[in-house]
Amino acid sequence: MIDLRSDTVTKPSDAMREAAAGADVGDDVYRDDPTVNELEARAADLAGMEAALFVPSGTMGNQVAIRTHTDRGQELLCDEGAHVYKWELGGIPQLSGVQPRILDCDERCVPTPEGVADGYVAEDLHRPGTGLLCLENTHNSRGGVAVPKEHVDAAARAAHDRDVPVHLDGARFLNACVALGEEPAAMTEHVDSVMFCLSKGLGAPVGSVLAGDEAFVDRARRVRKLFGGGMRQAGVIAGPGLLALENVDRLAEDHENARRLAEGLDDVEGLSAPEPDTNIVMVNSEAAGLTGEELSAACEERDVAFAAFGEHTCRLCTHLDVSDGDVAVALDRIADAVQAA
Ligand SMILES: *Cc1c(COP(=O)(O)O)cnc(C)c1O
């Protein structure tokens, strides 16, 4: 099976399994785990932030950030396709008592300063006030769009001008940095916190990181405990996480494979796939007379797995466990599936 469902399906390498087995550990709730401490320090440094917190998942990292930045009853600004809004089980109201307000932005989900200005609500007797702006990079539901630094900075400045802090949901933040040729620390220059996943393109079996300034991370550590994310000998998962940080530069290979995959799909009669920015390919099968579900089912029979992501759209991800040879084989099988339909 060539598994293109997500970049989360990678299996830990032998080196990661050895790092798990051999990790120096302690009780991380007491801050005694040297491997977690090292991972947090290295991740903070990479993100250009003072401190970082190891969390079990990207969802927890985002929701801890939201709870830490906001007060109950406030509003949070994000775009309609934002993961924090659309794919986290309504965590914003459930876990923080905060109401999302949808930000206008263009079809690639690049936020604009005007959108932030329009969405901003000043606190008064009747209105709750805006407590946070959430940005996303790369943008998942728009197909791994890498939002350029100027756009991130401009939206963040518009928020800061109104005393609103900014959280960046960067589950695939490092994909964005590699695609744009930007240093991660430069990309976070104007945001107050950033979450990125070790378990997506970087290949770790589990874990994400939430980074920000020291005062923020101290408060976030208490919220992580509240949400049940205080972990004990977590060095066994932080060890593989440290190795994941060495997989940043190779993300360029996933992006190249995604470009070749999109090109090949676009050449199949009835399919169209725009050139991807990063490792997520969106393919439309309407002209082939196939729904996304039908296309993915026909390909699954041919041992290529990916999921529908809209009526006539499917999403395919390249990752560490997909070689350029796999891309060629997957393309042949998908073309065969479309022809047979
Ligand atoms: C995957 C993802 C998350 C959540 O990460 P999990 O580790 O699956 O909880 C958050 N934001 C974006 C943009 C994502 O793609």
PDB file of C-alpha atoms and ligand atoms in Angstrom, residues 57-60 62 83 88 136 138 140 169 171-172 195 197 199-200 208, ligand 1:
ATOM      1  CA  SER A  57      -0.523  16.519  19.976  1.00  0.00           C
ATOM      2  CA  GLY A  58      -0.933  19.525  17.762  1.00  0.00           C
ATOM      3  CA  THR A  59      -4.526  19.866  18.875  1.00  0.00           C
ATOM      4  CA  MET A  60      -3.484  20.078  22.504  1.00  0.00           C
ATOM      5  CA  ASN A  62      -3.266  24.855  19.854  1.00  0.00           C
ATOM      6  CA  HIS A  83      -7.802  23.822  11.819  1.00  0.00           C
ATOM      7  CA  GLU A  88     -10.653  20.496  16.741  1.00  0.00           C
ATOM      8  CA  GLU A 136      -2.130  28.853  10.124  1.00  0.00           C
ATOM      9  CA  THR A 138       1.114  25.904   6.074  1.00  0.00           C
ATOM     10  CA  ASN A 140      -3.893  22.549   5.684  1.00  0.00           C
ATOM     11  CA  ASP A 169      -0.892  27.063  14.178  1.00  0.00           C
ATOM     12  CA  ALA A 171       1.488  22.001  12.494  1.00  0.00           C
ATOM     13  CA  ARG A 172       3.514  22.066   9.241  1.00  0.00           C
ATOM     14  CA  MET A 195       2.817  25.284  17.631  1.00  0.00           C
ATOM     15  CA  CYS A 197       4.151  19.003  15.063  1.00  0.00           C
ATOM     16  CA  SER A 199       4.690  13.791  14.227  1.00  0.00           C
ATOM     17  CA  LYS A 200       3.822  15.106  10.757  1.00  0.00           C
ATOM     18  CA  SER A 208       4.224  18.591  19.159  1.00  0.00           C
TER      19      SER A 208
HETATM   20  C1  LIG B   1      -2.704  18.123  12.075  1.00  0.00           C
HETATM   21  C2  LIG B   1      -2.979  19.535  12.392  1.00  0.00           C
HETATM   22  C3  LIG B   1      -3.225  19.937  13.708  1.00  0.00           C
HETATM   23  C4  LIG B   1      -3.434  18.950  14.842  1.00  0.00           C
HETATM   24  O1  LIG B   1      -2.380  18.114  15.112  1.00  0.00           O
HETATM   25  P1  LIG B   1      -2.661  16.688  15.826  1.00  0.00           P
HETATM   26  O2  LIG B   1      -1.298  16.275  16.269  1.00  0.00           O
HETATM   27  O3  LIG B   1      -3.251  15.810  14.772  1.00  0.00           O
HETATM   28  O4  LIG B   1      -3.594  16.934  16.957  1.00  0.00           O
HETATM   29  C5  LIG B   1      -3.396  21.283  13.951  1.00  0.00           C
HETATM   30  N1  LIG B   1      -3.305  22.181  12.963  1.00  0.00           N
HETATM   31  C6  LIG B   1      -3.075  21.834  11.680  1.00  0.00           C
HETATM   32  C7  LIG B   1      -2.974  22.902  10.652  1.00  0.00           C
HETATM   33  C8  LIG B   1      -2.912  20.506  11.352  1.00  0.00           C
HETATM   34  O5  LIG B   1      -2.686  20.166  10.086  1.00  0.00           O
END
